[in-house]
Coordinates of C-alpha atoms in Angstrom, one line a residue:
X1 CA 86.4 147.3 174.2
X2 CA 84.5 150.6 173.1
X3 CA 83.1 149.0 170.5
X4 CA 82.3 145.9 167.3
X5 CA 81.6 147.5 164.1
X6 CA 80.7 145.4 161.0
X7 CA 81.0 146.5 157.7
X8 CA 80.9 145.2 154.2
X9 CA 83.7 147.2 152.5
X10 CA 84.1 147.0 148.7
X11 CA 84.3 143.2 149.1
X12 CA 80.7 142.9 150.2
X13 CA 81.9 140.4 152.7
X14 CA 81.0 141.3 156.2
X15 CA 83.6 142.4 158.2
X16 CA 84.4 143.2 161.9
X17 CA 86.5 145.8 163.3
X18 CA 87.1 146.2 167.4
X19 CA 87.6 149.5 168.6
X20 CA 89.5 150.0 171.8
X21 CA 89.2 153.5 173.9
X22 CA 92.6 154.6 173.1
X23 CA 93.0 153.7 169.7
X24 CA 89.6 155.3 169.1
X25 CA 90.6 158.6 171.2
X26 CA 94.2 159.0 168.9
X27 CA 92.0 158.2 165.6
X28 CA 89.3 160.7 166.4
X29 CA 92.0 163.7 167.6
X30 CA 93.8 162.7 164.4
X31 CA 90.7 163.3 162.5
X32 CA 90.8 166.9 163.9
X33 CA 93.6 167.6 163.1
X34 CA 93.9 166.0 159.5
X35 CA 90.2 166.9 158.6
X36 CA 90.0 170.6 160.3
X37 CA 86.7 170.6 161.3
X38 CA 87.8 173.3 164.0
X39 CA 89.2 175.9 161.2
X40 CA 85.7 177.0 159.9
X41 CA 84.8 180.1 161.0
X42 CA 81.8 179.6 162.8
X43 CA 81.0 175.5 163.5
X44 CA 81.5 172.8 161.7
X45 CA 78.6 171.4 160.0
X46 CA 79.3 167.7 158.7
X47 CA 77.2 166.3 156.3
X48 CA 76.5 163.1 156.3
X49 CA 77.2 161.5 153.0
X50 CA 79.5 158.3 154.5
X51 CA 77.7 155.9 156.2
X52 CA 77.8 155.7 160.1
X53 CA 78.2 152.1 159.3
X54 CA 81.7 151.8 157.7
X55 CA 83.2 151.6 161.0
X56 CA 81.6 153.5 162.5
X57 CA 82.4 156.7 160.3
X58 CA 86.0 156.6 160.5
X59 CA 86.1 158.3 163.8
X60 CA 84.5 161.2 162.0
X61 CA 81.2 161.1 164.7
X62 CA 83.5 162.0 167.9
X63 CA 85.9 164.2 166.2
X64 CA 83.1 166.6 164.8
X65 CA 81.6 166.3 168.5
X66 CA 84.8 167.3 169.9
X67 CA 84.6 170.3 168.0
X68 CA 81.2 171.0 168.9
X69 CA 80.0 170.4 165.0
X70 CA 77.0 169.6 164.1
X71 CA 75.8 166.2 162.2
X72 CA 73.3 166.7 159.1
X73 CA 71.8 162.9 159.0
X74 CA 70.4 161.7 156.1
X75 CA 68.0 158.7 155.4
X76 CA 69.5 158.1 151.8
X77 CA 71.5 159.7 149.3
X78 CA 69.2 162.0 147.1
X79 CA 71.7 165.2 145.6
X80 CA 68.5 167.4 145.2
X81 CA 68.7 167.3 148.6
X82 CA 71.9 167.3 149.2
X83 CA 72.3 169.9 146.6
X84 CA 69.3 172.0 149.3
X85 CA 71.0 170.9 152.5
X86 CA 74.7 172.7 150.5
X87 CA 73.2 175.8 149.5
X88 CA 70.7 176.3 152.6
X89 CA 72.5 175.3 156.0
X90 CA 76.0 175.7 157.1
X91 CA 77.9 172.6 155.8
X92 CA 81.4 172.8 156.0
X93 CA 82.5 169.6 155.6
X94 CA 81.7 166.2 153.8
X95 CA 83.3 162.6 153.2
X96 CA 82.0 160.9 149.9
X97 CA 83.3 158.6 147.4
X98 CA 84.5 159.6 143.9
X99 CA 81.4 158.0 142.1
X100 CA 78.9 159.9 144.7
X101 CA 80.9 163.4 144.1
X102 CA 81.0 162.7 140.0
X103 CA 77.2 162.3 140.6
X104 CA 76.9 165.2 142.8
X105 CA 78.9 167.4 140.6
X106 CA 76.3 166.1 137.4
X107 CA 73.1 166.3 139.1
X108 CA 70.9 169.4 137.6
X109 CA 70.5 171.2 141.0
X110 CA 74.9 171.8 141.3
X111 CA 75.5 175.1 141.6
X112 CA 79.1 177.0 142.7
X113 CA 78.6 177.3 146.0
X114 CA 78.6 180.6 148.1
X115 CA 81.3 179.4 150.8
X116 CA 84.0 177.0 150.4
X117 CA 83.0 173.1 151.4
X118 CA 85.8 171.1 152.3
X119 CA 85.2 167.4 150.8
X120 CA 87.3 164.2 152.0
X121 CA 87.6 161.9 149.2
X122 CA 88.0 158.5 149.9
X123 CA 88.9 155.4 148.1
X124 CA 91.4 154.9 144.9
X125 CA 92.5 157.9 142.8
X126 CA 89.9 160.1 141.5
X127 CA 90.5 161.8 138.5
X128 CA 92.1 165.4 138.6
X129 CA 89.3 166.4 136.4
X130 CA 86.8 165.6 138.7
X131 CA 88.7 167.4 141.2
X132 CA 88.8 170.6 138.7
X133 CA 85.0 170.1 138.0
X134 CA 84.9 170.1 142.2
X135 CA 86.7 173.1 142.9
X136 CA 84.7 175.2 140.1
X137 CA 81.5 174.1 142.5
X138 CA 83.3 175.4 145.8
X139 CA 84.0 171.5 146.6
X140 CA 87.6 171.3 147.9
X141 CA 88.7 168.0 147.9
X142 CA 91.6 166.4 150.0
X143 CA 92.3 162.9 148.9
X144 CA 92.7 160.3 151.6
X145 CA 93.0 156.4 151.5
X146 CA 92.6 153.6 154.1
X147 CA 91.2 150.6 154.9
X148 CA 88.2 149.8 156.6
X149 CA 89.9 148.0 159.1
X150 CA 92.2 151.0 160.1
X151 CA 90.1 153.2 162.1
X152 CA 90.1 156.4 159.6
X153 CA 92.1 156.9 156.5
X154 CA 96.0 155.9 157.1
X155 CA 96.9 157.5 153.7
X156 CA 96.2 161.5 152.6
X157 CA 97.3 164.6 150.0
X158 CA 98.6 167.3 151.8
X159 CA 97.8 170.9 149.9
X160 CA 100.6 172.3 149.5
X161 CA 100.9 176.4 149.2
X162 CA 103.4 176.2 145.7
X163 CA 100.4 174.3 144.4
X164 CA 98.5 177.4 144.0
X165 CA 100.6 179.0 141.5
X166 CA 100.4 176.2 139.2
X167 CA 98.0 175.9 136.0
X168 CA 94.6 174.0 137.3
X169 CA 94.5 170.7 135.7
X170 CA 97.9 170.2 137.2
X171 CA 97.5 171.3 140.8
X172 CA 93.9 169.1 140.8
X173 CA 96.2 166.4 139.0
X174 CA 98.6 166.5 142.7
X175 CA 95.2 167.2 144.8
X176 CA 94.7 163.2 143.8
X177 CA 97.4 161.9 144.8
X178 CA 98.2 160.5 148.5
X179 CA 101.2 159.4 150.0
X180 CA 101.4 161.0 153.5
X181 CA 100.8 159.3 156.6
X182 CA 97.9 160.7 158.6
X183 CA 99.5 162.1 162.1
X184 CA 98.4 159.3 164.6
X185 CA 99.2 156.5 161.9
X186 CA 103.2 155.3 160.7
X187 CA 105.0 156.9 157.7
X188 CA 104.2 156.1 154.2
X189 CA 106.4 155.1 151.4
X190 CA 105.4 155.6 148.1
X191 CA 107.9 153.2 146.2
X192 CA 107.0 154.1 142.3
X193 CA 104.9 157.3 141.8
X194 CA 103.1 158.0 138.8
X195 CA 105.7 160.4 137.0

């Protein structure tokens, strides 16, 4: 055992997840690969917008180590400050929920950003138009989904290059969609998607 992790979900109802070396080690690799905090041109500076606590980050804590990242802790969310911490040190990356981006995006301080921030967005479909209303701020979002219980996302939205020829609204409508499964996890099926 490497470690127990408790976590209250969207249930609010405590609950534990057991992480094993190995399983930890394929989730974390998988993170660097899915979440490419190695392709920023200098580091990768990960802000921390996720709790540590939902399972211990999703792996995101070793993979942003094993790029030799850098973690920008934060004692509470406040976007002022996050809206500072953006514009005035070298964040690359961050993982937030669609109702923390929506109030990121709203907050007086958002500004477009001077370099590109890549944004994992977790949890059930956001709308594309807050993924339009992302992009226009430099937030580029990647949808994933997973359960708590799973380590790190099992679920994610692959960009796809024919997607940038397409009118906005409907490449941010794809960008919120997932249906891929993450490298180190099994295939996904979507049965019935949205036409």
């Amino acid at each position: 055992m490497l470690a127990l992790s408790y976590t209250s979900g969207i249930t609010s109802r405590p609950k534990g997840v057991l992480y094993i070396h190995r399983s930890a080690y394929l989730a974390a690799m998988g993170n660097v690969v899915e979440s490419q905090p190695n392709q920023s041109p200098n580091r990768c500076g990960y802000l921390w917008i996720l709790p540590m606590f939902h399972t211990i980050g999703w792996t995101s804590p070793w993979a942003i180590k094993a790029v030799r990242g850098t973690h920008y802790c934060l004692r509470k969310v406040d976007y002022p400050h996050l809206w500072h911490l953006l514009r005035t040190e070298p964040i690359t990356h961050f993982c937030a929920a669609p109702a923390v981006n929506t109030l990121l995006r709203c907050a007086k301080e958002a500004v477009q950003l001077a370099r590109p921030v890549r944004v994992t967005v977790l949890a059930s479909p956001p709308s594309a138009v807050l993924f339009e209303q992302m992009t226009c701020l430099n937030l580029h979002p990647v949808h994933v989904y997973g359960l708590t219980e799973t380590y790190r996302p099992v679920g994610m939205e692959y960009h796809l290059p024919e997607w940038n020829t397409l009118p906005t609204a409907e490449k941010c409508t794809k960008l919120a969609r997932q249906g891929h499964g993450v490298i180190t996890g099994l295939p996904v099926r979507v049965i019935k998607p949205v036409s």
